[in-house]
PDB file of C-alpha atoms and ligand atoms in Angstrom:
ATOM      1  CA  GLN A 637     -38.712  -2.001  17.602  1.00 59.00           C
ATOM      2  CA  ALA A 638     -37.936  -4.563  14.782  1.00 57.00           C
ATOM      3  CA  LYS A 639     -40.807  -3.864  13.140  1.00 58.00           C
ATOM      4  CA  LYS A 640     -39.093  -0.400  13.231  1.00 60.00           C
ATOM      5  CA  GLN A 641     -36.692  -0.594  11.892  1.00 62.00           C
ATOM      6  CA  SER A 642     -38.318  -2.581   8.954  1.00 61.00           C
ATOM      7  CA  MET A 643     -40.281  -0.066   8.499  1.00 59.00           C
ATOM      8  CA  GLU A 644     -37.426   2.534   8.600  1.00 60.00           C
ATOM      9  CA  ALA A 645     -35.908  -0.312   5.695  1.00 60.00           C
ATOM     10  CA  VAL A 646     -38.920   0.561   3.300  1.00 57.00           C
ATOM     11  CA  ILE A 647     -38.830   3.567   3.714  1.00 59.00           C
ATOM     12  CA  THR A 648     -35.277   4.812   3.223  1.00 64.00           C
ATOM     13  CA  TYR A 649     -35.091   2.157   0.269  1.00 62.00           C
ATOM     14  CA  THR A 650     -34.823   3.012  -3.213  1.00 67.00           C
ATOM     15  CA  PRO A 651     -33.738   1.944  -6.197  1.00 69.00           C
ATOM     16  CA  ASP A 652     -30.476   3.023  -6.327  1.00 80.00           C
ATOM     17  CA  MET A 653     -29.499   1.247  -3.385  1.00 78.00           C
ATOM     18  CA  GLU A 654     -30.589  -2.025  -4.876  1.00 80.00           C
ATOM     19  CA  GLU A 655     -29.221  -0.865  -8.244  1.00 83.00           C
ATOM     20  CA  GLN A 656     -25.504  -0.156  -6.159  1.00 83.00           C
ATOM     21  CA  MET A 657     -25.891  -3.593  -4.403  1.00 84.00           C
ATOM     22  CA  ALA A 658     -26.605  -5.210  -7.060  1.00 85.00           C
ATOM     23  CA  TRP A 659     -23.077  -3.494  -9.360  1.00 85.00           C
ATOM     24  CA  ARG A 660     -20.983  -4.107  -6.068  1.00 86.00           C
ATOM     25  CA  LEU A 661     -22.403  -8.149  -6.007  1.00 89.00           C
ATOM     26  CA  GLY A 662     -21.469  -8.500  -9.700  1.00 90.00           C
ATOM     27  CA  ILE A 663     -18.017  -6.264  -8.980  1.00 90.00           C
ATOM     28  CA  ILE A 664     -16.820  -8.971  -6.335  1.00 94.00           C
ATOM     29  CA  ARG A 665     -18.256 -12.156  -8.022  1.00 94.00           C
ATOM     30  CA  GLN A 666     -16.505 -10.977 -11.123  1.00 94.00           C
ATOM     31  CA  LEU A 667     -13.112  -9.939  -8.905  1.00 96.00           C
ATOM     32  CA  ARG A 668     -12.876 -13.480  -6.914  1.00 96.00           C
ATOM     33  CA  GLN A 669     -13.615 -14.887 -10.825  1.00 96.00           C
ATOM     34  CA  ASP A 670     -10.410 -13.102 -12.022  1.00 96.00           C
ATOM     35  CA  PHE A 671      -8.371 -13.213  -8.844  1.00 97.00           C
ATOM     36  CA  GLU A 672      -9.200 -16.982  -9.520  1.00 96.00           C
ATOM     37  CA  GLN A 673      -8.743 -17.513 -13.020  1.00 96.00           C
ATOM     38  CA  ARG A 674      -4.769 -15.348 -12.157  1.00 96.00           C
ATOM     39  CA  LYS A 675      -6.286 -12.574 -14.014  1.00 96.00           C
ATOM     40  CA  LEU A 676      -4.567  -9.983 -11.098  1.00 97.00           C
ATOM     41  CA  GLU A 677      -1.718  -7.826 -11.362  1.00 98.00           C
ATOM     42  CA  VAL A 678       1.560  -6.627  -9.459  1.00 98.00           C
ATOM     43  CA  TRP A 679       2.797  -3.888 -10.465  1.00 98.00           C
ATOM     44  CA  PHE A 680       5.736  -1.931  -9.282  1.00 98.00           C
ATOM     45  CA  GLN A 681       6.873   1.503  -8.578  1.00 98.00           C
ATOM     46  CA  PRO A 682      10.196   2.403  -7.923  1.00 98.00           C
ATOM     47  CA  GLN A 683      11.394   4.509  -4.983  1.00 98.00           C
ATOM     48  CA  LEU A 684      14.410   6.563  -4.846  1.00 98.00           C
ATOM     49  CA  ASP A 685      16.657   8.354  -2.037  1.00 98.00           C
ATOM     50  CA  LEU A 686      16.285  12.066  -2.318  1.00 98.00           C
ATOM     51  CA  LYS A 687      20.244  13.263  -2.124  1.00 97.00           C
ATOM     52  CA  THR A 688      21.195   9.894  -4.275  1.00 97.00           C
ATOM     53  CA  LEU A 689      18.329   8.989  -6.496  1.00 96.00           C
ATOM     54  CA  ASP A 690      19.257   5.453  -6.280  1.00 96.00           C
ATOM     55  CA  ILE A 691      16.783   3.037  -6.365  1.00 96.00           C
ATOM     56  CA  ILE A 692      15.828   2.086  -3.179  1.00 97.00           C
ATOM     57  CA  GLY A 693      12.676  -0.168  -3.313  1.00 97.00           C
ATOM     58  CA  CYS A 694       9.420  -0.258  -5.426  1.00 98.00           C
ATOM     59  CA  GLU A 695       6.047  -0.433  -3.520  1.00 98.00           C
ATOM     60  CA  ALA A 696       3.938  -3.523  -4.889  1.00 98.00           C
ATOM     61  CA  LEU A 697       0.240  -2.633  -6.352  1.00 98.00           C
ATOM     62  CA  LEU A 698      -2.376  -4.023  -7.337  1.00 98.00           C
ATOM     63  CA  ARG A 699      -3.560  -3.817 -11.168  1.00 97.00           C
ATOM     64  CA  TRP A 700      -7.341  -5.159 -12.229  1.00 96.00           C
ATOM     65  CA  PRO A 701      -7.197  -5.738 -16.152  1.00 95.00           C
ATOM     66  CA  SER A 702     -10.347  -5.358 -17.665  1.00 91.00           C
ATOM     67  CA  GLY A 703     -10.242  -5.960 -21.150  1.00 84.00           C
ATOM     68  CA  ASN A 704      -8.851  -3.945 -23.195  1.00 84.00           C
ATOM     69  CA  GLY A 705      -5.643  -2.377 -21.583  1.00 86.00           C
ATOM     70  CA  GLN A 706      -7.883  -0.865 -19.343  1.00 93.00           C
ATOM     71  CA  TYR A 707      -7.632  -1.627 -15.433  1.00 95.00           C
ATOM     72  CA  ILE A 708      -9.870  -0.898 -12.962  1.00 93.00           C
ATOM     73  CA  SER A 709      -8.570   0.944  -9.899  1.00 94.00           C
ATOM     74  CA  PRO A 710      -7.482  -0.700  -6.816  1.00 97.00           C
ATOM     75  CA  ALA A 711      -8.404   2.756  -5.119  1.00 95.00           C
ATOM     76  CA  ILE A 712     -12.170   1.329  -6.409  1.00 93.00           C
ATOM     77  CA  PHE A 713     -11.771  -2.120  -5.817  1.00 95.00           C
ATOM     78  CA  VAL A 714      -9.730  -2.644  -3.074  1.00 96.00           C
ATOM     79  CA  PRO A 715     -12.042  -1.142  -0.496  1.00 94.00           C
ATOM     80  CA  MET A 716     -15.138  -4.098  -1.882  1.00 93.00           C
ATOM     81  CA  ALA A 717     -12.830  -6.139  -1.010  1.00 96.00           C
ATOM     82  CA  GLU A 718     -11.874  -5.568   1.674  1.00 94.00           C
ATOM     83  CA  ASP A 719     -15.689  -5.436   2.593  1.00 92.00           C
ATOM     84  CA  ALA A 720     -16.206  -8.828   1.354  1.00 92.00           C
ATOM     85  CA  GLY A 721     -13.078 -10.413   3.209  1.00 92.00           C
ATOM     86  CA  LEU A 722     -10.824 -11.262  -0.614  1.00 96.00           C
ATOM     87  CA  ILE A 723      -8.936  -8.996   0.717  1.00 97.00           C
ATOM     88  CA  VAL A 724      -6.918 -11.450   3.083  1.00 97.00           C
ATOM     89  CA  GLU A 725      -6.782 -14.033  -0.067  1.00 97.00           C
ATOM     90  CA  ILE A 726      -5.307 -11.746  -2.559  1.00 98.00           C
ATOM     91  CA  GLY A 727      -2.529  -9.705   0.212  1.00 98.00           C
ATOM     92  CA  GLN A 728      -1.445 -13.345   0.967  1.00 98.00           C
ATOM     93  CA  TRP A 729      -0.937 -13.904  -3.081  1.00 98.00           C
ATOM     94  CA  VAL A 730       0.109 -10.048  -3.424  1.00 98.00           C
ATOM     95  CA  LEU A 731       3.082 -10.568  -0.516  1.00 98.00           C
ATOM     96  CA  GLU A 732       3.935 -13.876  -2.388  1.00 98.00           C
ATOM     97  CA  GLN A 733       4.417 -11.866  -6.046  1.00 98.00           C
ATOM     98  CA  ALA A 734       6.633  -9.972  -4.143  1.00 98.00           C
ATOM     99  CA  CYS A 735       8.618 -12.260  -2.750  1.00 98.00           C
ATOM    100  CA  MET A 736       9.259 -14.143  -5.727  1.00 98.00           C
ATOM    101  CA  GLN A 737       9.914 -10.302  -7.377  1.00 97.00           C
ATOM    102  CA  GLN A 738      12.453  -9.538  -4.769  1.00 98.00           C
ATOM    103  CA  LYS A 739      14.316 -13.304  -5.160  1.00 97.00           C
ATOM    104  CA  ARG A 740      14.198 -12.496  -9.515  1.00 96.00           C
ATOM    105  CA  LEU A 741      15.901  -8.734  -8.624  1.00 97.00           C
ATOM    106  CA  GLU A 742      18.537 -10.013  -6.262  1.00 96.00           C
ATOM    107  CA  GLN A 743      19.392 -12.621  -8.421  1.00 96.00           C
ATOM    108  CA  LEU A 744      19.663 -10.018 -11.186  1.00 96.00           C
ATOM    109  CA  GLY A 745      21.731  -7.767  -8.652  1.00 96.00           C
ATOM    110  CA  PHE A 746      18.988  -5.567  -7.362  1.00 96.00           C
ATOM    111  CA  ALA A 747      19.125  -5.415  -3.781  1.00 94.00           C
ATOM    112  CA  ILE A 748      16.741  -3.467  -3.490  1.00 96.00           C
ATOM    113  CA  SER A 749      13.404  -3.568  -1.039  1.00 97.00           C
ATOM    114  CA  ILE A 750       9.377  -4.423  -1.783  1.00 98.00           C
ATOM    115  CA  ALA A 751       6.834  -2.733  -0.148  1.00 98.00           C
ATOM    116  CA  VAL A 752       3.216  -4.368   0.203  1.00 98.00           C
ATOM    117  CA  ASN A 753       0.254  -2.786   0.945  1.00 98.00           C
ATOM    118  CA  VAL A 754      -1.620  -4.445   4.087  1.00 97.00           C
ATOM    119  CA  SER A 755      -5.453  -4.199   4.846  1.00 94.00           C
ATOM    120  CA  VAL A 756      -6.990  -4.443   8.520  1.00 90.00           C
ATOM    121  CA  PRO A 757      -8.911  -7.015   7.334  1.00 91.00           C
ATOM    122  CA  GLN A 758      -5.579  -8.929   7.347  1.00 93.00           C
ATOM    123  CA  PHE A 759      -4.620  -8.221  10.577  1.00 90.00           C
ATOM    124  CA  LYS A 760      -7.607  -9.744  11.615  1.00 88.00           C
ATOM    125  CA  VAL A 761      -6.631 -13.223  10.684  1.00 90.00           C
ATOM    126  CA  LYS A 762      -5.507 -15.564  13.820  1.00 89.00           C
ATOM    127  CA  GLY A 763      -1.424 -15.695  13.254  1.00 93.00           C
ATOM    128  CA  TYR A 764      -1.147 -13.266  10.661  1.00 95.00           C
ATOM    129  CA  ALA A 765       2.077 -12.010  11.352  1.00 96.00           C
ATOM    130  CA  GLN A 766       3.061 -15.842  11.853  1.00 97.00           C
ATOM    131  CA  ARG A 767       2.191 -16.014   8.847  1.00 97.00           C
ATOM    132  CA  VAL A 768       3.629 -13.267   6.504  1.00 98.00           C
ATOM    133  CA  LYS A 769       7.035 -14.904   8.019  1.00 98.00           C
ATOM    134  CA  ASP A 770       6.281 -18.371   7.046  1.00 98.00           C
ATOM    135  CA  THR A 771       5.060 -16.206   3.369  1.00 98.00           C
ATOM    136  CA  LEU A 772       9.289 -15.237   3.956  1.00 98.00           C
ATOM    137  CA  ILE A 773      11.261 -18.193   4.780  1.00 98.00           C
ATOM    138  CA  ASN A 774       9.775 -20.121   2.210  1.00 98.00           C
ATOM    139  CA  TYR A 775      10.988 -18.334  -0.880  1.00 98.00           C
ATOM    140  CA  GLN A 776      13.526 -17.598   1.096  1.00 97.00           C
ATOM    141  CA  VAL A 777      13.679 -13.911   1.041  1.00 98.00           C
ATOM    142  CA  GLU A 778      15.785 -11.629   3.645  1.00 98.00           C
ATOM    143  CA  PRO A 779      12.483  -9.861   5.851  1.00 98.00           C
ATOM    144  CA  LYS A 780      14.845  -6.223   5.501  1.00 98.00           C
ATOM    145  CA  PHE A 781      14.015  -6.776   1.996  1.00 98.00           C
ATOM    146  CA  ILE A 782       9.915  -6.742   2.743  1.00 98.00           C
ATOM    147  CA  GLU A 783       8.248  -3.106   3.703  1.00 98.00           C
ATOM    148  CA  LEU A 784       4.331  -3.483   4.813  1.00 98.00           C
ATOM    149  CA  GLU A 785       2.370  -0.506   4.900  1.00 97.00           C
ATOM    150  CA  VAL A 786       0.045   0.419   7.231  1.00 94.00           C
ATOM    151  CA  THR A 787      -2.813   3.469   6.840  1.00 91.00           C
ATOM    152  CA  GLU A 788      -3.837   4.382  10.371  1.00 88.00           C
ATOM    153  CA  SER A 789      -6.687   2.745  10.038  1.00 86.00           C
ATOM    154  CA  VAL A 790      -4.762  -0.469  10.996  1.00 83.00           C
ATOM    155  CA  VAL A 791      -3.753   1.327  14.077  1.00 78.00           C
ATOM    156  CA  MET A 792      -6.864   2.585  15.029  1.00 77.00           C
ATOM    157  CA  ASP A 793      -8.604  -1.143  15.092  1.00 71.00           C
ATOM    158  CA  GLU A 794      -7.911  -2.965  17.911  1.00 64.00           C
ATOM    159  CA  LEU A 795      -4.833  -0.967  19.227  1.00 61.00           C
ATOM    160  CA  SER A 796      -2.722  -3.696  20.998  1.00 67.00           C
ATOM    161  CA  ASN A 797      -3.102  -6.656  18.484  1.00 84.00           C
ATOM    162  CA  VAL A 798      -1.521  -4.631  16.085  1.00 88.00           C
ATOM    163  CA  ILE A 799       1.307  -3.420  17.926  1.00 88.00           C
ATOM    164  CA  THR A 800       2.336  -7.498  18.840  1.00 91.00           C
ATOM    165  CA  MET A 801       1.572  -8.516  15.238  1.00 93.00           C
ATOM    166  CA  LEU A 802       3.163  -5.345  14.462  1.00 94.00           C
ATOM    167  CA  GLN A 803       5.894  -5.488  16.782  1.00 95.00           C
ATOM    168  CA  GLU A 804       6.910  -9.433  15.337  1.00 96.00           C
ATOM    169  CA  LEU A 805       7.005  -8.931  12.521  1.00 97.00           C
ATOM    170  CA  LYS A 806       9.336  -5.880  12.630  1.00 97.00           C
ATOM    171  CA  ASP A 807      12.049  -7.913  15.606  1.00 98.00           C
ATOM    172  CA  PHE A 808      12.210 -10.773  12.868  1.00 98.00           C
ATOM    173  CA  GLY A 809      12.933  -8.142  10.773  1.00 98.00           C
ATOM    174  CA  ILE A 810       9.977  -6.428   8.335  1.00 98.00           C
ATOM    175  CA  GLU A 811      10.539  -2.724   7.600  1.00 98.00           C
ATOM    176  CA  ILE A 812       6.597  -1.037   9.066  1.00 97.00           C
ATOM    177  CA  ALA A 813       5.496   2.283   7.257  1.00 97.00           C
ATOM    178  CA  ILE A 814       2.730   4.753   7.410  1.00 95.00           C
ATOM    179  CA  ASP A 815       0.945   5.474   4.940  1.00 95.00           C
ATOM    180  CA  ASP A 816      -0.640   8.201   3.858  1.00 94.00           C
ATOM    181  CA  PHE A 817       0.415   9.759   7.171  1.00 93.00           C
ATOM    182  CA  GLY A 818      -1.597  12.898   7.606  1.00 87.00           C
ATOM    183  CA  THR A 819      -4.840  11.987   6.431  1.00 88.00           C
ATOM    184  CA  GLY A 820      -6.445   9.845   9.093  1.00 81.00           C
ATOM    185  CA  PHE A 821      -8.091  10.983  12.174  1.00 73.00           C
ATOM    186  CA  SER A 822      -6.046   9.222  14.885  1.00 73.00           C
ATOM    187  CA  SER A 823      -4.277  10.858  18.240  1.00 77.00           C
ATOM    188  CA  LEU A 824      -0.425  10.897  16.817  1.00 83.00           C
ATOM    189  CA  SER A 825       0.380   9.393  20.402  1.00 83.00           C
ATOM    190  CA  TYR A 826      -0.050   5.858  18.570  1.00 84.00           C
ATOM    191  CA  LEU A 827       3.857   6.578  16.663  1.00 88.00           C
ATOM    192  CA  GLN A 828       5.556   6.161  20.527  1.00 85.00           C
ATOM    193  CA  ARG A 829       3.940   2.926  20.693  1.00 85.00           C
ATOM    194  CA  LEU A 830       4.356   1.796  16.596  1.00 89.00           C
ATOM    195  CA  PRO A 831       7.663  -0.434  15.834  1.00 93.00           C
ATOM    196  CA  LEU A 832       7.255   2.079  12.559  1.00 95.00           C
ATOM    197  CA  ASP A 833      10.868   2.402  10.046  1.00 97.00           C
ATOM    198  CA  ARG A 834       9.225   5.142   8.000  1.00 97.00           C
ATOM    199  CA  LEU A 835       6.185   7.497   7.527  1.00 96.00           C
ATOM    200  CA  LYS A 836       5.190   8.112   3.518  1.00 97.00           C
ATOM    201  CA  ILE A 837       3.667  11.831   3.595  1.00 95.00           C
ATOM    202  CA  ASP A 838       0.593  11.552   1.623  1.00 94.00           C
ATOM    203  CA  ARG A 839       0.017  13.159  -2.306  1.00 94.00           C
ATOM    204  CA  ALA A 840      -2.510  15.093  -0.608  1.00 92.00           C
ATOM    205  CA  PHE A 841       0.246  17.059   0.831  1.00 93.00           C
ATOM    206  CA  ILE A 842       2.359  16.522  -2.036  1.00 94.00           C
ATOM    207  CA  LYS A 843       0.210  18.071  -4.443  1.00 90.00           C
ATOM    208  CA  ASP A 844       0.529  21.939  -4.438  1.00 86.00           C
ATOM    209  CA  LEU A 845       3.912  22.334  -3.029  1.00 84.00           C
ATOM    210  CA  PRO A 846       5.460  24.308  -3.069  1.00 80.00           C
ATOM    211  CA  GLY A 847       2.275  26.437  -1.993  1.00 78.00           C
ATOM    212  CA  GLU A 848       1.614  27.592   1.679  1.00 77.00           C
ATOM    213  CA  ASP A 849      -1.026  25.154   3.723  1.00 79.00           C
ATOM    214  CA  CYS A 850       0.882  21.907   1.879  1.00 75.00           C
ATOM    215  CA  GLU A 851       4.364  23.394   3.003  1.00 85.00           C
ATOM    216  CA  ALA A 852       3.850  23.647   6.940  1.00 89.00           C
ATOM    217  CA  ILE A 853       2.384  19.953   6.264  1.00 91.00           C
ATOM    218  CA  ALA A 854       4.221  18.688   4.391  1.00 93.00           C
ATOM    219  CA  ALA A 855       7.519  21.060   6.698  1.00 94.00           C
ATOM    220  CA  LEU A 856       5.552  19.465  10.043  1.00 94.00           C
ATOM    221  CA  ILE A 857       5.728  15.492   8.965  1.00 94.00           C
ATOM    222  CA  ILE A 858       9.615  15.946   7.741  1.00 96.00           C
ATOM    223  CA  SER A 859      10.857  17.308  11.229  1.00 96.00           C
ATOM    224  CA  LEU A 860       8.328  15.207  12.960  1.00 95.00           C
ATOM    225  CA  GLY A 861      10.030  12.189  11.088  1.00 96.00           C
ATOM    226  CA  ALA A 862      13.481  13.236  11.186  1.00 96.00           C
ATOM    227  CA  ARG A 863      12.861  14.379  15.741  1.00 95.00           C
ATOM    228  CA  LEU A 864      11.420  10.402  16.206  1.00 94.00           C
ATOM    229  CA  GLY A 865      14.325   8.429  13.917  1.00 96.00           C
ATOM    230  CA  LEU A 866      11.823   7.434  11.031  1.00 97.00           C
ATOM    231  CA  LYS A 867      12.522   8.034   7.375  1.00 98.00           C
ATOM    232  CA  THR A 868      10.277  10.667   5.072  1.00 98.00           C
ATOM    233  CA  ILE A 869       9.114   9.615   1.920  1.00 98.00           C
ATOM    234  CA  ALA A 870       6.697  11.487  -0.023  1.00 97.00           C
ATOM    235  CA  GLU A 871       4.490   9.796  -2.489  1.00 97.00           C
ATOM    236  CA  GLY A 872       2.490  11.671  -5.222  1.00 97.00           C
ATOM    237  CA  VAL A 873       5.909  13.162  -6.193  1.00 97.00           C
ATOM    238  CA  GLU A 874       5.034  15.229  -9.861  1.00 97.00           C
ATOM    239  CA  THR A 875       7.233  18.298 -10.746  1.00 96.00           C
ATOM    240  CA  GLN A 876      11.179  18.528  -9.711  1.00 96.00           C
ATOM    241  CA  ALA A 877       9.522  22.112  -7.632  1.00 95.00           C
ATOM    242  CA  GLN A 878       8.170  19.262  -5.534  1.00 96.00           C
ATOM    243  CA  ALA A 879      10.608  17.992  -5.580  1.00 97.00           C
ATOM    244  CA  ASP A 880      13.393  20.828  -5.277  1.00 96.00           C
ATOM    245  CA  TYR A 881      10.720  21.605  -2.076  1.00 95.00           C
ATOM    246  CA  LEU A 882      11.195  18.420  -0.512  1.00 97.00           C
ATOM    247  CA  SER A 883      14.394  17.746  -1.014  1.00 97.00           C
ATOM    248  CA  GLU A 884      15.479  21.633   0.696  1.00 95.00           C
ATOM    249  CA  LEU A 885      13.049  20.674   3.814  1.00 95.00           C
ATOM    250  CA  GLY A 886      15.433  16.961   4.309  1.00 97.00           C
ATOM    251  CA  CYS A 887      13.064  13.987   2.971  1.00 98.00           C
ATOM    252  CA  ASP A 888      14.641  11.103   2.420  1.00 98.00           C
ATOM    253  CA  GLU A 889      13.141   9.151  -0.245  1.00 98.00           C
ATOM    254  CA  VAL A 890      10.632  10.437  -3.219  1.00 98.00           C
ATOM    255  CA  GLN A 891       7.911   7.978  -5.281  1.00 98.00           C
ATOM    256  CA  GLY A 892       6.068   9.132  -8.078  1.00 98.00           C
ATOM    257  CA  PHE A 893       5.676   9.200 -11.586  1.00 98.00           C
ATOM    258  CA  MET A 894       8.107  12.311 -12.040  1.00 97.00           C
ATOM    259  CA  TYR A 895      10.536   9.311 -11.245  1.00 97.00           C
ATOM    260  CA  ALA A 896       8.665   6.236 -12.901  1.00 97.00           C
ATOM    261  CA  LYS A 897       4.806   5.130 -13.047  1.00 98.00           C
ATOM    262  CA  PRO A 898       3.977   1.581 -11.830  1.00 98.00           C
ATOM    263  CA  MET A 899       5.024  -0.808 -14.407  1.00 98.00           C
ATOM    264  CA  PRO A 900       4.531  -5.157 -14.562  1.00 97.00           C
ATOM    265  CA  GLU A 901       7.634  -6.953 -13.418  1.00 95.00           C
ATOM    266  CA  LYS A 902       9.055  -7.025 -16.667  1.00 95.00           C
ATOM    267  CA  GLU A 903       9.673  -3.536 -17.095  1.00 97.00           C
ATOM    268  CA  LEU A 904      10.609  -3.089 -13.774  1.00 97.00           C
ATOM    269  CA  ILE A 905      13.416  -4.879 -14.463  1.00 96.00           C
ATOM    270  CA  THR A 906      14.399  -3.564 -18.492  1.00 96.00           C
ATOM    271  CA  TYR A 907      13.805  -0.501 -16.126  1.00 96.00           C
ATOM    272  CA  LEU A 908      16.122  -1.146 -13.433  1.00 96.00           C
ATOM    273  CA  GLN A 909      18.728  -2.157 -15.650  1.00 94.00           C
ATOM    274  CA  ALA A 910      18.565   0.776 -17.628  1.00 93.00           C
ATOM    275  CA  LYS A 911      19.328   2.963 -14.303  1.00 86.00           C
ATOM    276  CA  HIS A 912      22.531   0.782 -13.874  1.00 73.00           C
TER     277      HIS A 912
HETATM  278  P1  C2E B 965      -1.530   3.903  -1.855  1.00 85.48           P
HETATM  279  O1  C2E B 965      -1.043   2.823  -1.385  1.00 85.48           O
HETATM  280  O2  C2E B 965      -1.372   4.860  -1.601  1.00 85.48           O
HETATM  281  O3  C2E B 965      -0.621   3.852  -2.908  1.00 85.48           O
HETATM  282  C1  C2E B 965      -0.028   4.983  -3.782  1.00 85.48           C
HETATM  283  C2  C2E B 965      -0.931   5.249  -5.380  1.00 85.48           C
HETATM  284  O4  C2E B 965      -0.381   6.167  -5.449  1.00 85.48           O
HETATM  285  C3  C2E B 965      -0.867   4.394  -5.915  1.00 85.48           C
HETATM  286  O5  C2E B 965      -2.157   3.963  -7.052  1.00 85.48           O
HETATM  287  C4  C2E B 965       0.122   5.081  -7.041  1.00 85.48           C
HETATM  288  O6  C2E B 965      -0.107   4.413  -8.521  1.00 85.48           O
HETATM  289  C5  C2E B 965      -0.162   6.446  -7.008  1.00 85.48           C
HETATM  290  N1  C2E B 965       0.399   7.282  -7.880  1.00 85.48           N
HETATM  291  C6  C2E B 965       1.850   7.216  -7.278  1.00 85.48           C
HETATM  292  N2  C2E B 965       2.994   7.868  -7.108  1.00 85.48           N
HETATM  293  C7  C2E B 965       1.722   9.149  -8.351  1.00 85.48           C
HETATM  294  C8  C2E B 965       2.193  10.138  -8.806  1.00 85.48           C
HETATM  295  O7  C2E B 965       3.049  11.157  -8.795  1.00 85.48           O
HETATM  296  N3  C2E B 965       0.986  11.146  -9.175  1.00 85.48           N
HETATM  297  C9  C2E B 965      -0.593  10.508  -9.474  1.00 85.48           C
HETATM  298  N4  C2E B 965      -1.552  11.654  -9.432  1.00 85.48           N
HETATM  299  N5  C2E B 965      -0.512   9.378  -8.467  1.00 85.48           N
HETATM  300  C10 C2E B 965       0.725   8.985  -7.598  1.00 85.48           C
HETATM  301  P2  C2E B 965      -2.810   3.264  -6.865  1.00 85.48           P
HETATM  302  O8  C2E B 965      -2.320   2.291  -7.826  1.00 85.48           O
HETATM  303  O9  C2E B 965      -4.336   3.283  -8.116  1.00 85.48           O
HETATM  304  O10 C2E B 965      -3.641   2.283  -5.429  1.00 85.48           O
HETATM  305  C11 C2E B 965      -4.163   3.469  -5.114  1.00 85.48           C
HETATM  306  C12 C2E B 965      -4.060   2.520  -3.954  1.00 85.48           C
HETATM  307  O11 C2E B 965      -5.352   0.944  -3.571  1.00 85.48           O
HETATM  308  C13 C2E B 965      -2.772   2.341  -2.771  1.00 85.48           C
HETATM  309  O12 C2E B 965      -2.404   4.009  -2.088  1.00 85.48           O
HETATM  310  C14 C2E B 965      -3.667   1.119  -1.885  1.00 85.48           C
HETATM  311  O13 C2E B 965      -4.157   1.930  -1.071  1.00 85.48           O
HETATM  312  C15 C2E B 965      -4.539   0.016  -2.574  1.00 85.48           C
HETATM  313  N6  C2E B 965      -3.838  -0.738  -2.610  1.00 85.48           N
HETATM  314  C16 C2E B 965      -3.481  -1.264  -4.224  1.00 85.48           C
HETATM  315  N7  C2E B 965      -2.464  -1.948  -4.055  1.00 85.48           N
HETATM  316  C17 C2E B 965      -3.160  -2.618  -3.043  1.00 85.48           C
HETATM  317  C18 C2E B 965      -2.957  -4.623  -3.032  1.00 85.48           C
HETATM  318  O14 C2E B 965      -1.568  -5.176  -2.314  1.00 85.48           O
HETATM  319  N8  C2E B 965      -3.012  -4.384  -1.133  1.00 85.48           N
HETATM  320  C19 C2E B 965      -3.467  -3.122  -0.440  1.00 85.48           C
HETATM  321  N9  C2E B 965      -4.421  -4.047   0.356  1.00 85.48           N
HETATM  322  N10 C2E B 965      -4.231  -1.890  -0.985  1.00 85.48           N
HETATM  323  C20 C2E B 965      -3.530  -1.457  -2.406  1.00 85.48           C
HETATM  324 MG1   MG B 966       0.774   2.278   0.374  1.00 85.48          MG
HETATM  325 MG1   MG B 967      -0.196   6.069   0.004  1.00 85.48          MG
HETATM  326 MG1   MG B 968      -2.528   7.276  -0.940  1.00 85.48          MG
END
């Protein structure tokens, strides 16, 4: 059997795969090195109340500078960091950056919350919830100012354990959002079992608004959120037409290039001060 498998491995092996593996390993090595040398950045994208257009929070988003003002997309390197287990350390660092930024903003008079993305491997570390709580205590951040964004993939993995951890965090006062809602393949029954605060409607359903299929899905998610007593936030809002339609549907909050792109921490402060 082992021989058969190794034969198959030889047969299906292509130089392309070797190149791809080497490329990935190179990226991971560089990422680890840049992370250790404190070269990664956390940027922040404002989130607004759709009715008042008040800034209610922002999402922390990783940025990896690749030199001469360019950045490697987290959509590419986060999945690799997840595979390599590196996301555990990086994710902890992002949380600490978010805590520091929250304190700075609060001291400047901006009491807004910061949402942090959390990956599946982070939940697999024993004591993850306690570590998050300890971090907030350490930075003296009020839990209500931190929100964790988890995707449906987190829920699909080791379900009972994740629920316990999310409940522990929620009891502590941290808010929980389901990110990219509507793009996973899990059953909706988890919505009843998770201690959620917010549904983030994926950009895929906002992109083509107003447009029949997207309208149906966006409307469904917004009314589902309302029925479950959850806030709904639309991500990737780029046009006034999209905003108008979301407003008509009763969506609570928005995040998108139309309002503000992700920006470095100092720029966020300038942005908030200008808006004030
Ligand atoms: P996400 O959590 O769904 O983040 C929203 C993404 O949508 C961000 O992409 C943001 O820049 C982008 N976006 C926001 N508004 C608009 C818009 O109006 N138009 C368009 N075209 N895009 C918009 P970004 O920063 O490239 O991040 C991609 C993904 O990488 C994130 O998706 C998240 O899954 C992951 N990621 C980023 N930072 C972290 C992190 O600190 N930890 C983890 N685990 N994942 C992260
Ligand atoms: Mg997110
Ligand atoms: Mg998202
Ligand atoms: Mg997304």
